[in-house]
Amino acid sequence: MTTPRYALGRGWKWPGFAAAVVSVTVLHSRALPDRSLRQRIKLTMLNLQFRPACADDLEHVIDLIYSSGPEAFEYGFSCPGRPAREFLRFAFAQGHGLFGWGNHRVVVCADQVIAVGSFFSAKEYPRLSNAMIKQVLQFFPLRYWPQVIRRALHLKQLLPPPDPGQQYIANLGVRPDFRGQGVGAALLEQEHRRAQAKGLHYCALDVAESNPRAQALYERLGYAVTARNRFPGPATKVPNARRMVLPLQAE
């Protein structure tokens, strides 16, 4: 799930999405009783690389991005004949906006993309959101604009924008065969350092209440729940969300 607002002319605000879906599986090993130590050893063996996303990553990341919040994506970015995955492909390929490749970073192992995430600050939000508004209007037929706007307003209440001084984390997904190996945590820790280098004081994300395993991962990294937000739209369409925030230590 994501956060930001999107302005459409005067009076309209649009939300973004971000739900981070990363599961952590307990590793069973008597020789390595400490989970963080086990994960560090496994990460060393994986030889992970971190880099900005590029247009060629499209086929490798779309399902991962979609997995970060399928209910929210289907509710807010689909209409008859236009599924949410196709909108994500359209937006990612353009390179700009909240879902463009220019706003994502990937994790690579053995020349394969195994994880992705989107990272931006409140200061960067206007440029990203304005680009995404144009993509929405280009992608969806005119007759579906009222539906998209109505649903966007519902999601705005569920996923408030990041505060000044925060780095927001969105669209976080790890390939299923690499989950439980600390890959998601490693990507987050990389982004914590990047946020500090940008002079930001907090990292923030939203996690679905239906995903306690992801919340447990974030709590182990030092995140704490600061707000609980209910989905105001039709019941069962999108799970309620929890905003989690991590204070960044000064370097």
PDB file of C-alpha atoms in Angstrom:
ATOM      1  CA  MET A   1       0.000   0.000   0.000  1.00  0.00           C
ATOM      2  CA  THR A   2       1.248   3.587  -0.509  1.00  0.00           C
ATOM      3  CA  THR A   3       0.488   7.012   0.781  1.00  0.00           C
ATOM      4  CA  PRO A   4       0.687  10.268  -1.040  1.00  0.00           C
ATOM      5  CA  ARG A   5      -2.042  12.628  -2.094  1.00  0.00           C
ATOM      6  CA  TYR A   6      -2.579  13.514  -5.674  1.00  0.00           C
ATOM      7  CA  ALA A   7      -3.982  16.853  -6.747  1.00  0.00           C
ATOM      8  CA  LEU A   8      -6.401  16.879  -9.683  1.00  0.00           C
ATOM      9  CA  GLY A   9      -7.133  20.502 -10.351  1.00  0.00           C
ATOM     10  CA  ARG A  10      -8.558  22.431  -7.422  1.00  0.00           C
ATOM     11  CA  GLY A  11     -10.194  20.636  -4.591  1.00  0.00           C
ATOM     12  CA  TRP A  12      -9.202  17.056  -5.463  1.00  0.00           C
ATOM     13  CA  LYS A  13      -6.601  15.003  -3.631  1.00  0.00           C
ATOM     14  CA  TRP A  14      -5.466  11.581  -4.718  1.00  0.00           C
ATOM     15  CA  PRO A  15      -3.776   8.850  -2.687  1.00  0.00           C
ATOM     16  CA  GLY A  16      -0.948   6.575  -3.607  1.00  0.00           C
ATOM     17  CA  PHE A  17      -0.506   3.023  -2.507  1.00  0.00           C
ATOM     18  CA  ALA A  18       1.875   1.084  -0.503  1.00  0.00           C
ATOM     19  CA  ALA A  19       1.480  -2.097   1.363  1.00  0.00           C
ATOM     20  CA  ALA A  20       4.571  -4.014   2.066  1.00  0.00           C
ATOM     21  CA  VAL A  21       4.163  -7.734   1.819  1.00  0.00           C
ATOM     22  CA  VAL A  22       7.317  -9.477   2.973  1.00  0.00           C
ATOM     23  CA  SER A  23       7.118 -12.694   4.973  1.00  0.00           C
ATOM     24  CA  VAL A  24       9.848 -13.872   7.271  1.00  0.00           C
ATOM     25  CA  THR A  25      10.180 -17.575   7.954  1.00  0.00           C
ATOM     26  CA  VAL A  26      11.946 -18.818  11.064  1.00  0.00           C
ATOM     27  CA  LEU A  27      15.052 -20.755  10.109  1.00  0.00           C
ATOM     28  CA  HIS A  28      15.675 -23.930  12.081  1.00  0.00           C
ATOM     29  CA  SER A  29      19.306 -24.380  13.052  1.00  0.00           C
ATOM     30  CA  ARG A  30      20.803 -25.380  16.379  1.00  0.00           C
ATOM     31  CA  ALA A  31      24.238 -24.169  15.313  1.00  0.00           C
ATOM     32  CA  LEU A  32      22.951 -20.640  14.666  1.00  0.00           C
ATOM     33  CA  PRO A  33      20.472 -19.785  17.423  1.00  0.00           C
ATOM     34  CA  ASP A  34      20.355 -16.058  16.681  1.00  0.00           C
ATOM     35  CA  ARG A  35      17.973 -15.185  13.827  1.00  0.00           C
ATOM     36  CA  SER A  36      19.763 -11.975  12.828  1.00  0.00           C
ATOM     37  CA  LEU A  37      23.087 -13.845  12.681  1.00  0.00           C
ATOM     38  CA  ARG A  38      21.554 -16.593  10.541  1.00  0.00           C
ATOM     39  CA  GLN A  39      20.126 -14.019   8.160  1.00  0.00           C
ATOM     40  CA  ARG A  40      23.447 -12.163   7.874  1.00  0.00           C
ATOM     41  CA  ILE A  41      25.201 -15.395   6.951  1.00  0.00           C
ATOM     42  CA  LYS A  42      22.551 -16.269   4.374  1.00  0.00           C
ATOM     43  CA  LEU A  43      22.688 -12.774   2.885  1.00  0.00           C
ATOM     44  CA  THR A  44      26.470 -13.028   2.577  1.00  0.00           C
ATOM     45  CA  MET A  45      26.041 -16.280   0.672  1.00  0.00           C
ATOM     46  CA  LEU A  46      23.412 -14.706  -1.597  1.00  0.00           C
ATOM     47  CA  ASN A  47      25.763 -11.860  -2.630  1.00  0.00           C
ATOM     48  CA  LEU A  48      22.998  -9.291  -3.031  1.00  0.00           C
ATOM     49  CA  GLN A  49      23.343  -6.157  -5.136  1.00  0.00           C
ATOM     50  CA  PHE A  50      21.176  -3.034  -4.835  1.00  0.00           C
ATOM     51  CA  ARG A  51      20.564  -0.667  -7.738  1.00  0.00           C
ATOM     52  CA  PRO A  52      18.001   1.734  -9.186  1.00  0.00           C
ATOM     53  CA  ALA A  53      15.340   0.074 -11.306  1.00  0.00           C
ATOM     54  CA  CYS A  54      15.371   0.491 -15.075  1.00  0.00           C
ATOM     55  CA  ALA A  55      12.920  -0.005 -17.929  1.00  0.00           C
ATOM     56  CA  ASP A  56      14.274  -3.501 -18.642  1.00  0.00           C
ATOM     57  CA  ASP A  57      13.115  -4.655 -15.187  1.00  0.00           C
ATOM     58  CA  LEU A  58       9.448  -4.439 -16.196  1.00  0.00           C
ATOM     59  CA  GLU A  59       8.699  -8.141 -16.588  1.00  0.00           C
ATOM     60  CA  HIS A  60      10.570  -9.021 -13.399  1.00  0.00           C
ATOM     61  CA  VAL A  61       8.936  -6.550 -11.022  1.00  0.00           C
ATOM     62  CA  ILE A  62       5.277  -6.092 -11.977  1.00  0.00           C
ATOM     63  CA  ASP A  63       4.045  -9.147 -10.091  1.00  0.00           C
ATOM     64  CA  LEU A  64       6.204  -8.181  -7.098  1.00  0.00           C
ATOM     65  CA  ILE A  65       4.785  -4.646  -7.008  1.00  0.00           C
ATOM     66  CA  TYR A  66       1.260  -6.011  -7.387  1.00  0.00           C
ATOM     67  CA  SER A  67       1.833  -8.467  -4.526  1.00  0.00           C
ATOM     68  CA  SER A  68       2.515  -5.577  -2.155  1.00  0.00           C
ATOM     69  CA  GLY A  69      -1.191  -4.628  -2.064  1.00  0.00           C
ATOM     70  CA  PRO A  70      -3.424  -6.501  -4.531  1.00  0.00           C
ATOM     71  CA  GLU A  71      -6.692  -5.478  -2.856  1.00  0.00           C
ATOM     72  CA  ALA A  72      -5.795  -1.787  -2.961  1.00  0.00           C
ATOM     73  CA  PHE A  73      -4.533  -1.970  -6.533  1.00  0.00           C
ATOM     74  CA  GLU A  74      -7.654  -3.766  -7.771  1.00  0.00           C
ATOM     75  CA  TYR A  75      -9.929  -1.350  -5.925  1.00  0.00           C
ATOM     76  CA  GLY A  76      -8.213   1.853  -7.022  1.00  0.00           C
ATOM     77  CA  PHE A  77      -6.552   1.092 -10.348  1.00  0.00           C
ATOM     78  CA  SER A  78      -8.853  -1.149 -12.340  1.00  0.00           C
ATOM     79  CA  CYS A  79     -12.076  -0.985 -14.323  1.00  0.00           C
ATOM     80  CA  PRO A  80     -13.831  -3.356 -16.744  1.00  0.00           C
ATOM     81  CA  GLY A  81     -11.326  -4.337 -19.406  1.00  0.00           C
ATOM     82  CA  ARG A  82      -8.458  -2.557 -17.635  1.00  0.00           C
ATOM     83  CA  PRO A  83      -6.968  -4.752 -14.861  1.00  0.00           C
ATOM     84  CA  ALA A  84      -4.694  -3.266 -12.220  1.00  0.00           C
ATOM     85  CA  ARG A  85      -1.624  -5.166 -13.418  1.00  0.00           C
ATOM     86  CA  GLU A  86      -1.964  -3.540 -16.834  1.00  0.00           C
ATOM     87  CA  PHE A  87      -2.079  -0.090 -15.275  1.00  0.00           C
ATOM     88  CA  LEU A  88       1.063  -0.891 -13.278  1.00  0.00           C
ATOM     89  CA  ARG A  89       2.810  -2.052 -16.454  1.00  0.00           C
ATOM     90  CA  PHE A  90       1.753   1.136 -18.234  1.00  0.00           C
ATOM     91  CA  ALA A  91       2.954   3.382 -15.405  1.00  0.00           C
ATOM     92  CA  PHE A  92       6.214   1.519 -14.748  1.00  0.00           C
ATOM     93  CA  ALA A  93       7.195   1.594 -18.416  1.00  0.00           C
ATOM     94  CA  GLN A  94       6.817   5.376 -18.585  1.00  0.00           C
ATOM     95  CA  GLY A  95       9.510   5.744 -15.941  1.00  0.00           C
ATOM     96  CA  HIS A  96       8.040   8.668 -14.008  1.00  0.00           C
ATOM     97  CA  GLY A  97       5.389   8.926 -11.321  1.00  0.00           C
ATOM     98  CA  LEU A  98       4.844   6.850  -8.202  1.00  0.00           C
ATOM     99  CA  PHE A  99       4.817   3.597 -10.141  1.00  0.00           C
ATOM    100  CA  GLY A 100       7.471   4.449 -12.728  1.00  0.00           C
ATOM    101  CA  TRP A 101      10.796   2.647 -12.839  1.00  0.00           C
ATOM    102  CA  GLY A 102      12.542   5.899 -11.907  1.00  0.00           C
ATOM    103  CA  ASN A 103      10.929   5.742  -8.458  1.00  0.00           C
ATOM    104  CA  HIS A 104      11.934   2.150  -7.658  1.00  0.00           C
ATOM    105  CA  ARG A 105      15.011   0.253  -6.528  1.00  0.00           C
ATOM    106  CA  VAL A 106      15.679  -3.445  -6.968  1.00  0.00           C
ATOM    107  CA  VAL A 107      17.678  -6.210  -5.331  1.00  0.00           C
ATOM    108  CA  VAL A 108      19.674  -8.442  -7.685  1.00  0.00           C
ATOM    109  CA  CYS A 109      21.072 -11.909  -6.992  1.00  0.00           C
ATOM    110  CA  ALA A 110      22.956 -13.894  -9.658  1.00  0.00           C
ATOM    111  CA  ASP A 111      21.822 -11.390 -12.312  1.00  0.00           C
ATOM    112  CA  GLN A 112      18.149 -11.886 -11.389  1.00  0.00           C
ATOM    113  CA  VAL A 113      15.843  -9.268  -9.876  1.00  0.00           C
ATOM    114  CA  ILE A 114      14.495 -10.782  -6.656  1.00  0.00           C
ATOM    115  CA  ALA A 115      12.972  -7.800  -4.840  1.00  0.00           C
ATOM    116  CA  VAL A 116      11.691  -4.284  -5.479  1.00  0.00           C
ATOM    117  CA  GLY A 117      10.515  -1.260  -3.558  1.00  0.00           C
ATOM    118  CA  SER A 118       9.505   2.353  -4.071  1.00  0.00           C
ATOM    119  CA  PHE A 119      10.991   5.077  -1.869  1.00  0.00           C
ATOM    120  CA  PHE A 120      10.217   8.795  -1.747  1.00  0.00           C
ATOM    121  CA  SER A 121       9.971  11.718   0.629  1.00  0.00           C
ATOM    122  CA  ALA A 122       7.116  14.137   1.215  1.00  0.00           C
ATOM    123  CA  LYS A 123       9.207  16.732  -0.620  1.00  0.00           C
ATOM    124  CA  GLU A 124       9.408  14.500  -3.715  1.00  0.00           C
ATOM    125  CA  TYR A 125       5.733  13.630  -3.636  1.00  0.00           C
ATOM    126  CA  PRO A 126       4.254  16.519  -5.730  1.00  0.00           C
ATOM    127  CA  ARG A 127       6.347  15.697  -8.787  1.00  0.00           C
ATOM    128  CA  LEU A 128       5.601  11.967  -8.524  1.00  0.00           C
ATOM    129  CA  SER A 129       1.899  12.392  -7.855  1.00  0.00           C
ATOM    130  CA  ASN A 130       1.326  14.865 -10.681  1.00  0.00           C
ATOM    131  CA  ALA A 131       2.924  12.422 -13.118  1.00  0.00           C
ATOM    132  CA  MET A 132       0.736   9.599 -11.833  1.00  0.00           C
ATOM    133  CA  ILE A 133      -2.436  11.654 -12.247  1.00  0.00           C
ATOM    134  CA  LYS A 134      -1.601  12.076 -15.931  1.00  0.00           C
ATOM    135  CA  GLN A 135      -1.050   8.326 -16.234  1.00  0.00           C
ATOM    136  CA  VAL A 136      -4.430   7.583 -14.643  1.00  0.00           C
ATOM    137  CA  LEU A 137      -6.209   9.943 -17.026  1.00  0.00           C
ATOM    138  CA  GLN A 138      -4.344   8.491 -20.007  1.00  0.00           C
ATOM    139  CA  PHE A 139      -5.009   4.877 -19.080  1.00  0.00           C
ATOM    140  CA  PHE A 140      -8.652   4.834 -17.958  1.00  0.00           C
ATOM    141  CA  PRO A 141     -11.554   5.705 -20.285  1.00  0.00           C
ATOM    142  CA  LEU A 142     -13.315   8.978 -19.525  1.00  0.00           C
ATOM    143  CA  ARG A 143     -16.516   7.252 -18.402  1.00  0.00           C
ATOM    144  CA  TYR A 144     -14.633   5.587 -15.525  1.00  0.00           C
ATOM    145  CA  TRP A 145     -13.063   8.761 -14.146  1.00  0.00           C
ATOM    146  CA  PRO A 146     -15.836   9.314 -11.529  1.00  0.00           C
ATOM    147  CA  GLN A 147     -15.323   5.769 -10.219  1.00  0.00           C
ATOM    148  CA  VAL A 148     -11.556   6.216 -10.028  1.00  0.00           C
ATOM    149  CA  ILE A 149     -11.925   9.536  -8.202  1.00  0.00           C
ATOM    150  CA  ARG A 150     -14.439   8.129  -5.704  1.00  0.00           C
ATOM    151  CA  ARG A 151     -12.247   5.155  -4.897  1.00  0.00           C
ATOM    152  CA  ALA A 152      -9.177   7.348  -4.644  1.00  0.00           C
ATOM    153  CA  LEU A 153     -10.906   9.389  -1.963  1.00  0.00           C
ATOM    154  CA  HIS A 154     -11.629   6.197  -0.016  1.00  0.00           C
ATOM    155  CA  LEU A 155      -7.982   5.185  -0.217  1.00  0.00           C
ATOM    156  CA  LYS A 156      -6.875   8.653   0.810  1.00  0.00           C
ATOM    157  CA  GLN A 157      -8.541   8.127   4.191  1.00  0.00           C
ATOM    158  CA  LEU A 158      -6.954   4.706   4.574  1.00  0.00           C
ATOM    159  CA  LEU A 159      -3.451   5.748   3.501  1.00  0.00           C
ATOM    160  CA  PRO A 160      -2.570   9.297   4.577  1.00  0.00           C
ATOM    161  CA  PRO A 161       0.448  11.023   3.007  1.00  0.00           C
ATOM    162  CA  PRO A 162       3.899  10.944   4.623  1.00  0.00           C
ATOM    163  CA  ASP A 163       4.850  13.749   6.951  1.00  0.00           C
ATOM    164  CA  PRO A 164       7.684  16.199   6.236  1.00  0.00           C
ATOM    165  CA  GLY A 165      11.019  14.661   7.143  1.00  0.00           C
ATOM    166  CA  GLN A 166       9.845  11.133   6.369  1.00  0.00           C
ATOM    167  CA  GLN A 167      11.047   8.710   3.722  1.00  0.00           C
ATOM    168  CA  TYR A 168       8.036   6.673   2.625  1.00  0.00           C
ATOM    169  CA  ILE A 169       8.392   3.017   1.660  1.00  0.00           C
ATOM    170  CA  ALA A 170       5.923   1.544  -0.827  1.00  0.00           C
ATOM    171  CA  ASN A 171       5.396  -1.299  -3.291  1.00  0.00           C
ATOM    172  CA  LEU A 172       7.773  -3.598  -1.437  1.00  0.00           C
ATOM    173  CA  GLY A 173       7.794  -7.151  -2.791  1.00  0.00           C
ATOM    174  CA  VAL A 174      10.180 -10.114  -2.635  1.00  0.00           C
ATOM    175  CA  ARG A 175      10.187 -13.061  -5.025  1.00  0.00           C
ATOM    176  CA  PRO A 176       8.510 -16.037  -3.311  1.00  0.00           C
ATOM    177  CA  ASP A 177      11.551 -18.326  -3.551  1.00  0.00           C
ATOM    178  CA  PHE A 178      13.697 -15.701  -1.766  1.00  0.00           C
ATOM    179  CA  ARG A 179      11.338 -14.873   1.084  1.00  0.00           C
ATOM    180  CA  GLY A 180      12.384 -15.741   4.603  1.00  0.00           C
ATOM    181  CA  GLN A 181      16.060 -15.090   3.856  1.00  0.00           C
ATOM    182  CA  GLY A 182      16.329 -11.485   5.013  1.00  0.00           C
ATOM    183  CA  VAL A 183      16.176  -9.945   1.523  1.00  0.00           C
ATOM    184  CA  GLY A 184      13.348  -7.545   2.371  1.00  0.00           C
ATOM    185  CA  ALA A 185      15.070  -6.483   5.578  1.00  0.00           C
ATOM    186  CA  ALA A 186      18.325  -5.902   3.701  1.00  0.00           C
ATOM    187  CA  LEU A 187      16.573  -3.651   1.176  1.00  0.00           C
ATOM    188  CA  LEU A 188      14.937  -1.670   3.966  1.00  0.00           C
ATOM    189  CA  GLU A 189      18.231  -1.209   5.792  1.00  0.00           C
ATOM    190  CA  GLN A 190      19.795   0.098   2.575  1.00  0.00           C
ATOM    191  CA  GLU A 191      16.970   2.605   2.300  1.00  0.00           C
ATOM    192  CA  HIS A 192      17.339   3.656   5.924  1.00  0.00           C
ATOM    193  CA  ARG A 193      20.917   4.677   5.153  1.00  0.00           C
ATOM    194  CA  ARG A 194      19.889   6.479   1.974  1.00  0.00           C
ATOM    195  CA  ALA A 195      17.196   8.369   3.877  1.00  0.00           C
ATOM    196  CA  GLN A 196      19.742   9.455   6.480  1.00  0.00           C
ATOM    197  CA  ALA A 197      22.058  10.666   3.730  1.00  0.00           C
ATOM    198  CA  LYS A 198      19.173  12.798   2.396  1.00  0.00           C
ATOM    199  CA  GLY A 199      18.826  14.418   5.824  1.00  0.00           C
ATOM    200  CA  LEU A 200      15.506  12.744   6.665  1.00  0.00           C
ATOM    201  CA  HIS A 201      14.643  11.788  10.232  1.00  0.00           C
ATOM    202  CA  TYR A 202      12.076   8.993   9.844  1.00  0.00           C
ATOM    203  CA  CYS A 203      11.047   6.136   7.572  1.00  0.00           C
ATOM    204  CA  ALA A 204       7.352   5.318   7.304  1.00  0.00           C
ATOM    205  CA  LEU A 205       5.218   2.637   5.687  1.00  0.00           C
ATOM    206  CA  ASP A 206       1.728   1.164   5.824  1.00  0.00           C
ATOM    207  CA  VAL A 207       0.999  -2.486   6.501  1.00  0.00           C
ATOM    208  CA  ALA A 208      -2.334  -4.267   6.146  1.00  0.00           C
ATOM    209  CA  GLU A 209      -3.881  -5.485   9.381  1.00  0.00           C
ATOM    210  CA  SER A 210      -4.354  -8.792   7.587  1.00  0.00           C
ATOM    211  CA  ASN A 211      -0.568  -9.202   7.300  1.00  0.00           C
ATOM    212  CA  PRO A 212       0.787  -9.685  10.846  1.00  0.00           C
ATOM    213  CA  ARG A 213       3.946 -11.425   9.607  1.00  0.00           C
ATOM    214  CA  ALA A 214       5.024  -8.327   7.698  1.00  0.00           C
ATOM    215  CA  GLN A 215       4.273  -6.179  10.753  1.00  0.00           C
ATOM    216  CA  ALA A 216       6.447  -8.492  12.860  1.00  0.00           C
ATOM    217  CA  LEU A 217       9.326  -7.993  10.404  1.00  0.00           C
ATOM    218  CA  TYR A 218       9.049  -4.223  10.627  1.00  0.00           C
ATOM    219  CA  GLU A 219       8.881  -4.340  14.400  1.00  0.00           C
ATOM    220  CA  ARG A 220      12.124  -6.330  14.497  1.00  0.00           C
ATOM    221  CA  LEU A 221      13.709  -3.558  12.447  1.00  0.00           C
ATOM    222  CA  GLY A 222      12.553  -0.935  14.966  1.00  0.00           C
ATOM    223  CA  TYR A 223       9.298   0.277  13.411  1.00  0.00           C
ATOM    224  CA  ALA A 224       6.342   1.016  15.691  1.00  0.00           C
ATOM    225  CA  VAL A 225       2.651   1.472  14.919  1.00  0.00           C
ATOM    226  CA  THR A 226       1.698   5.137  15.160  1.00  0.00           C
ATOM    227  CA  ALA A 227      -1.822   5.051  13.678  1.00  0.00           C
ATOM    228  CA  ARG A 228      -4.587   2.646  12.684  1.00  0.00           C
ATOM    229  CA  ASN A 229      -6.692   3.626   9.698  1.00  0.00           C
ATOM    230  CA  ARG A 230      -9.968   2.027   8.634  1.00  0.00           C
ATOM    231  CA  PHE A 231     -10.964   1.543   5.009  1.00  0.00           C
ATOM    232  CA  PRO A 232     -14.115   3.650   4.465  1.00  0.00           C
ATOM    233  CA  GLY A 233     -15.226   1.915   1.289  1.00  0.00           C
ATOM    234  CA  PRO A 234     -17.225  -1.292   0.822  1.00  0.00           C
ATOM    235  CA  ALA A 235     -16.562  -3.864   3.534  1.00  0.00           C
ATOM    236  CA  THR A 236     -14.009  -6.610   2.739  1.00  0.00           C
ATOM    237  CA  LYS A 237     -12.721  -4.810  -0.371  1.00  0.00           C
ATOM    238  CA  VAL A 238      -9.460  -3.523   1.150  1.00  0.00           C
ATOM    239  CA  PRO A 239      -8.019  -4.434   4.577  1.00  0.00           C
ATOM    240  CA  ASN A 240      -7.523  -1.783   7.229  1.00  0.00           C
ATOM    241  CA  ALA A 241      -3.995  -0.423   7.545  1.00  0.00           C
ATOM    242  CA  ARG A 242      -1.478   0.453  10.215  1.00  0.00           C
ATOM    243  CA  ARG A 243       1.020   3.266   9.794  1.00  0.00           C
ATOM    244  CA  MET A 244       4.447   2.297  11.108  1.00  0.00           C
ATOM    245  CA  VAL A 245       7.339   4.725  11.654  1.00  0.00           C
ATOM    246  CA  LEU A 246      11.049   4.224  12.332  1.00  0.00           C
ATOM    247  CA  PRO A 247      13.124   7.056  13.839  1.00  0.00           C
ATOM    248  CA  LEU A 248      16.478   7.261  12.067  1.00  0.00           C
ATOM    249  CA  GLN A 249      19.568   7.674  14.216  1.00  0.00           C
ATOM    250  CA  ALA A 250      21.772  10.642  13.406  1.00  0.00           C
ATOM    251  CA  GLU A 251      25.022   9.609  11.773  1.00  0.00           C
TER     252      GLU A 251
END
